[in-house]
XYZ file of C-alpha atoms in Angstrom:
333
model
C 88.853 12.177 193.246
C 90.700 14.338 190.697
C 90.314 13.368 187.040
C 93.626 12.357 185.460
C 94.932 14.850 182.908
C 95.014 13.340 179.403
C 98.423 12.719 177.873
C 99.758 14.540 174.847
C 99.073 11.449 172.728
C 95.489 11.273 174.028
C 94.857 14.946 173.239
C 96.436 14.665 169.794
C 94.421 11.614 168.806
C 91.226 12.872 170.414
C 91.281 16.230 168.683
C 92.031 14.785 165.253
C 89.162 12.334 165.683
C 86.785 15.180 166.491
C 86.340 14.337 170.184
C 84.656 17.462 171.596
C 85.606 16.640 175.189
C 89.287 16.358 174.253
C 89.047 19.593 172.276
C 87.590 21.379 175.294
C 90.347 20.047 177.561
C 93.023 21.104 175.077
C 91.586 24.618 174.945
C 91.661 24.766 178.743
C 95.306 23.743 178.522
C 96.256 26.535 176.100
C 94.357 29.072 178.201
C 96.271 28.100 181.348
C 98.914 30.498 182.641
C 100.929 27.768 184.372
C 104.417 27.336 182.814
C 104.135 23.522 182.700
C 100.783 23.765 180.904
C 102.227 26.290 178.452
C 104.994 23.888 177.465
C 102.556 21.015 176.985
C 100.179 23.209 174.989
C 102.932 24.323 172.624
C 104.050 20.730 172.115
C 100.469 19.795 171.240
C 100.107 22.700 168.814
C 103.347 21.760 167.098
C 101.963 18.272 166.475
C 98.657 19.613 165.173
C 99.938 22.400 162.900
C 99.991 20.156 159.788
C 96.235 19.610 160.261
C 95.327 23.305 160.514
C 94.702 26.095 158.033
C 91.797 24.682 156.062
C 88.968 26.599 157.730
C 87.273 29.807 156.712
C 88.157 32.187 159.563
C 85.457 34.783 160.119
C 85.649 37.677 162.578
C 82.382 39.336 163.590
C 82.098 42.654 165.379
C 79.381 45.216 165.846
C 78.009 48.013 167.942
C 76.365 47.130 171.293
C 72.825 45.874 170.807
C 73.340 44.914 167.180
C 72.448 41.290 167.943
C 75.761 39.523 167.338
C 74.865 36.367 169.267
C 71.476 35.941 167.603
C 73.068 36.570 164.219
C 75.846 34.028 164.853
C 73.382 31.418 166.070
C 71.307 31.794 162.903
C 74.361 31.840 160.654
C 75.782 28.792 162.420
C 72.529 26.904 161.919
C 72.466 27.907 158.257
C 76.038 26.713 157.742
C 75.631 23.378 159.523
C 72.529 22.866 157.392
C 74.786 23.211 154.353
C 77.171 20.558 155.658
C 79.723 22.728 157.448
C 81.157 22.159 160.917
C 81.171 25.447 162.804
C 83.230 26.534 165.807
C 82.387 29.773 167.596
C 84.979 31.461 169.770
C 82.814 33.907 171.657
C 85.025 36.208 173.699
C 83.133 37.487 176.741
C 83.890 40.536 178.844
C 85.816 39.428 181.920
C 84.984 39.840 185.542
C 87.295 42.458 186.992
C 87.679 40.421 190.172
C 87.875 36.802 189.087
C 88.889 37.183 185.436
C 86.144 34.763 184.413
C 83.669 35.271 181.599
C 80.482 36.902 182.853
C 77.979 36.492 180.008
C 78.114 32.857 178.927
C 77.515 32.560 175.186
C 76.155 29.038 175.420
C 73.157 30.603 177.166
C 72.749 33.201 174.430
C 73.178 30.603 171.638
C 71.186 27.790 173.213
C 70.069 26.148 169.955
C 73.487 26.207 168.316
C 75.078 24.896 171.525
C 73.108 21.638 171.142
C 73.928 21.250 167.439
C 76.256 18.233 166.981
C 78.067 20.004 164.131
C 78.795 23.131 166.153
C 81.172 23.891 169.007
C 80.933 27.040 171.145
C 83.713 28.137 173.428
C 83.142 31.223 175.603
C 86.469 32.652 176.740
C 87.129 35.570 179.072
C 88.708 38.577 177.394
C 90.945 38.929 180.463
C 91.725 42.547 179.755
C 93.443 41.831 176.443
C 93.257 44.649 173.905
C 90.270 44.221 171.620
C 88.548 41.699 173.854
C 90.446 38.858 172.245
C 91.379 36.176 174.754
C 95.116 35.530 175.083
C 94.887 32.065 173.576
C 92.215 32.728 170.926
C 94.632 32.093 168.066
C 95.738 28.776 169.531
C 92.102 27.848 170.135
C 91.346 28.597 166.486
C 94.082 26.185 165.413
C 92.798 23.471 167.731
C 89.310 23.804 166.264
C 90.679 23.508 162.737
C 92.620 20.372 163.695
C 89.383 18.951 165.113
C 87.715 19.267 161.704
C 85.763 22.511 161.992
C 85.844 24.155 158.574
C 84.287 27.467 159.654
C 85.676 29.230 162.733
C 83.851 32.354 163.895
C 85.452 34.783 166.337
C 82.901 37.042 168.014
C 84.387 40.150 169.605
C 83.200 42.180 172.567
C 82.518 45.345 170.588
C 83.807 47.854 168.103
C 86.783 50.153 168.383
C 90.325 50.690 167.167
C 91.410 47.535 168.996
C 89.409 45.363 166.576
C 92.614 45.107 164.570
C 93.403 42.269 167.009
C 90.603 40.266 165.385
C 91.263 41.368 161.823
C 94.823 40.099 162.227
C 93.674 36.542 162.905
C 90.833 35.980 160.413
C 90.331 35.768 156.661
C 87.150 37.837 156.583
C 86.114 40.630 158.942
C 82.370 41.315 159.109
C 80.969 44.389 160.852
C 77.313 44.332 161.884
C 75.368 47.586 162.030
C 71.846 48.611 162.972
C 69.261 50.384 160.805
C 69.344 54.150 161.285
C 72.891 54.730 160.134
C 72.840 58.516 160.472
C 73.695 58.652 164.161
C 76.019 55.651 163.959
C 78.026 57.158 161.101
C 78.743 60.179 163.286
C 80.252 58.038 166.031
C 81.809 55.103 164.206
C 85.554 55.179 163.847
C 87.033 55.314 160.380
C 89.330 52.422 161.327
C 86.410 50.008 161.634
C 85.243 50.759 158.108
C 88.791 50.304 156.835
C 89.012 46.880 158.484
C 85.672 45.602 157.203
C 85.545 43.087 154.365
C 81.771 43.510 154.480
C 79.168 45.518 156.397
C 75.841 43.903 157.200
C 72.910 45.965 158.426
C 71.248 43.558 160.859
C 67.657 43.540 162.179
C 66.380 44.551 158.742
C 63.097 42.775 159.577
C 62.309 45.536 162.093
C 62.268 48.288 159.476
C 63.213 47.303 155.925
C 63.228 50.902 154.684
C 65.501 52.111 157.463
C 67.824 49.159 156.852
C 68.131 49.954 153.149
C 68.721 53.633 153.878
C 71.469 52.652 156.306
C 72.988 50.348 153.695
C 73.085 53.205 151.175
C 74.763 55.459 153.748
C 77.437 52.874 154.493
C 78.076 52.281 150.806
C 78.644 56.009 150.406
C 80.990 56.035 153.399
C 82.998 53.134 151.978
C 83.372 54.848 148.610
C 85.513 57.608 150.108
C 87.944 55.075 151.569
C 90.693 53.276 149.703
C 90.018 49.512 149.936
C 92.716 47.503 151.688
C 92.746 45.062 148.783
C 92.914 45.964 145.120
C 90.950 42.784 144.460
C 87.984 43.347 146.786
C 85.541 46.192 147.380
C 83.613 45.593 150.629
C 79.911 45.054 149.907
C 77.084 46.262 152.163
C 74.139 43.917 152.673
C 71.004 43.791 154.816
C 69.969 40.790 156.896
C 67.919 39.665 159.875
C 69.643 37.388 162.357
C 66.395 36.511 164.130
C 64.564 35.295 161.022
C 67.594 34.277 158.977
C 66.631 36.498 156.045
C 69.614 37.470 153.929
C 72.068 35.029 155.525
C 72.402 32.838 152.428
C 73.313 35.853 150.271
C 75.676 37.104 152.968
C 77.533 33.791 153.087
C 77.737 33.711 149.292
C 79.707 36.974 149.544
C 82.059 35.413 152.097
C 82.651 32.492 149.729
C 83.160 34.851 146.787
C 85.768 36.727 148.817
C 87.580 33.456 149.514
C 87.644 32.577 145.814
C 88.858 36.027 144.750
C 91.566 36.254 147.408
C 92.753 32.692 146.846
C 93.003 33.194 143.088
C 95.053 36.394 143.524
C 97.331 34.818 146.142
C 96.311 37.458 148.664
C 94.689 34.991 151.053
C 97.970 33.157 151.497
C 99.953 36.392 151.790
C 97.527 37.693 154.406
C 97.876 34.566 156.512
C 101.663 34.676 156.277
C 101.642 38.277 157.488
C 99.222 37.371 160.301
C 101.584 34.671 161.515
C 104.459 37.169 161.519
C 102.390 39.704 163.482
C 101.308 36.958 165.861
C 104.955 36.062 166.533
C 105.919 39.597 167.535
C 102.839 40.108 169.675
C 103.760 36.933 171.524
C 107.340 38.207 171.933
C 106.047 41.517 173.298
C 103.700 39.749 175.696
C 106.354 37.366 176.990
C 108.864 40.178 177.438
C 106.369 42.244 179.408
C 105.541 39.249 181.605
C 109.245 38.587 182.213
C 109.817 42.241 183.069
C 107.013 42.224 185.633
C 108.348 39.033 187.246
C 111.914 40.343 187.472
C 112.895 40.813 191.107
C 115.046 43.887 190.513
C 112.286 45.591 188.539
C 109.572 45.378 191.182
C 111.266 47.771 193.610
C 112.122 50.193 190.819
C 108.564 50.151 189.463
C 107.049 50.995 192.837
C 109.241 54.079 193.245
C 109.028 55.163 189.604
C 105.247 54.819 189.370
C 104.785 57.071 192.387
C 107.003 59.786 190.895
C 105.189 59.604 187.531
C 101.770 59.710 189.211
C 102.807 62.774 191.219
C 104.067 64.531 188.095
C 107.697 64.590 189.246
C 109.105 62.305 186.526
C 108.372 62.175 182.762
C 106.996 58.819 181.612
C 109.751 58.398 179.009
C 112.443 58.836 181.670
C 110.607 56.425 183.956
C 110.559 53.882 181.138
C 114.339 54.149 180.834
C 114.780 53.533 184.557
C 112.570 50.430 184.477
C 114.357 49.013 181.429
C 117.721 49.735 183.035
C 116.667 47.700 186.064
C 115.536 44.866 183.793
C 118.313 44.773 181.198
C 121.187 46.568 182.852
C 122.299 50.101 182.026
C 124.754 49.013 179.351
C 121.999 47.261 177.392
C 119.734 50.321 177.564
C 122.516 52.679 176.431
C 123.308 50.382 173.526
């Protein structure tokens, strides 16, 4: 027998009381692509907005093999030990066929998953730029309304698309491995520009190599202009497996919060993030509406073939698709 879907009142009350089951069901609701679920999810978020915004939002990225999950599990345990409630939004790569998450972060963070003061939500990236699930921002708000005062967003990997994560968190942490020489050759400048801190992880494997890497990253950061006039990104060493260096690392995160709050930059950054979020949602909804438009589908099929064969410039093809969607007068205007 199907389980009855909770009402809006039930979800509202359950989330604000810290009911993990209700939180999980609400996240499933905001992740749904069904129009009726979308409307209900937005109504729920509107109710909960006054209870959001108090958490420290931390984005964590890093090169493949850097040990993000082990690091987050140790950091989460450290933070809950200091009285925090921690939510982890671990965005998994998606299955190309089913769209479902294929790694399962609760398996990779088994200890943290059983911690009563922690909540882990694996979400499929679903092909979204940067590996950020479509509803990650809404999920973040739900977790804040449920009383989690630290929300960690783990991304799939590094790249230019990590701006998606930087635009939804207060602090962007990039994890690196010891042996920075080769990594510095391949790492994109944009990642260093986004970082509020770089942490050389797995320092317990080779402390000398980790410190050399830290020196190299400090030198690399010195040639860049910091995004904030009030904060110069530090470089630290740590070991996610043993927990060494995590207390000092978190002290830097807290110092950043104090500095940015005092200068007013934290509030300005969040205001700008909400504005960016709005326009990304508008772009996404417009694209979805365009693809659903009956008159566009036939045009797209013909236009795509001509572009693929090299018989039509992409810019001209774009005009034809928009004309089918909006009408020629709107495009000309």
